[in-house]
Amino acid sequence: LVPLNTHVLISQFKVAYRMLRRSDGTFNRHLAEFLDRKVPANATPINNVLSFDLLLDRSTNLLVRIYRHAPHPVSYQSLFLPPSPSPFPLIIFFHGGSFAHSSSNSAIYDSLCRRLVSLVGPSIVISVNYRRTPEYRYPSAYDDGWAVLNWASNESWLSNGSIFLCGDSSGGNIAHNVALRAVDSKLVIHGNILLNPMFGGNRRTEIGKEVRWKILCNYPRQGLVLEGLFARWSR
């Protein structure tokens, strides 16, 4: 079964989601933003990792937060140099949040991206601040992910990077979709890192009926919730 500490953490998240979800299935964005702790980018390295925000498309407000290994402070020009003369991992990360909340500057995802750089070593992590529902409809989030992949693939300072797409929950869904788009292009993806990705249907599968999954995803009206989510997202 699920370890006790994980069960406690999941229970805390469930309480938060019940507070944020209205009776009609819609999401209280204002309360979610109030509860979501944000952190700024840091040009001065913290634990050998620095970050900076970069606006890629003013028309869609597509923003990314870029993380890189940096034992010492660097100049602005040095931010756009390869982290290593040899091939290096280039991870494009998509945050979770049910397509509706959280962002690239959420503290929980900022910590995760820093951790990725610390574990991997000389590398680049690009965290995508994609457009969220309901303000932006399907397929806006997928389009933003595709735009970032194309941008990264055409940047000379990133040309030696081995691209990996990474995401958790709805972010894992976006990473999967972007990878599928890349299949029909000349862009090369070296791998997907999907962290409990969100893939849903309108009814529970057999594995979804197991006790351990009921602890994680115990939503009696799961089918209706998912149908409502995608219907609202695509309108």
Steps between C-alpha positions, in 0.01 A plus 500: 500500500593868493761598767361695797695821428378496139145435617518802734635724223228386259237566767626857536475552125147358502394753763644782289327375184165475678541863606582606145240297311150647483186284512452529122852369433655837416822617662549799729801655326520803730524287814749268329726793412474629856610164643773440239832636630701665222877551487703734276779391269852539641790629292731435796557124533338318791656160570682528165180558300381828350179581315360775281169569326480547125202619294487301175179630341345833595179427307418200721702607807692173472761510776759247610720478806845367416720323756869424460795378703712794619757466782565876479310812389512551122449793265181547299678390182617181669142397571465411132810283474495118501541359853758253372721457190379141476140386441276585794142422611242760398180440697180680401269484802122544514348559843186326620181659627205342316568735205349774720737605778866526610771656285871497427564728798306287750735417787438125474599491132787743539646262760446200274679660203792604721519145628514368144800721419673402826456130428591509131795742516586731207163524329216733407145471634232708329179531701205601280239748624233379258153651460240351734132416477231639515634834373680322216337208325634176359755464346673813639714313755611248236578779254714677760693181568557449130617861461756459779633178350545672163666800664745284696582293191599812306713673764872469417606491867267204556593314182718249686224408742326164511133592536279332758136593562392485863179574687281393788124445500350722226856604415577136421202501267638809323846344471344190342303708249804707402702181451229365267517818294877461475459155344382657174772766499878505475538586867677234705376410849734281704240402757190579704504529879135467603432544873155357588365638169132580464333273246126466552185355356130506586508187719736320735725227361559176690823630654315812610272284714789368709524615862828689454359708214179572690721662765670716239204582275183448699257703292158327475394722208833471319344446159273802527786716629726403209225543242422842644867601504563420135164639390573833669860501377407450134204741478 
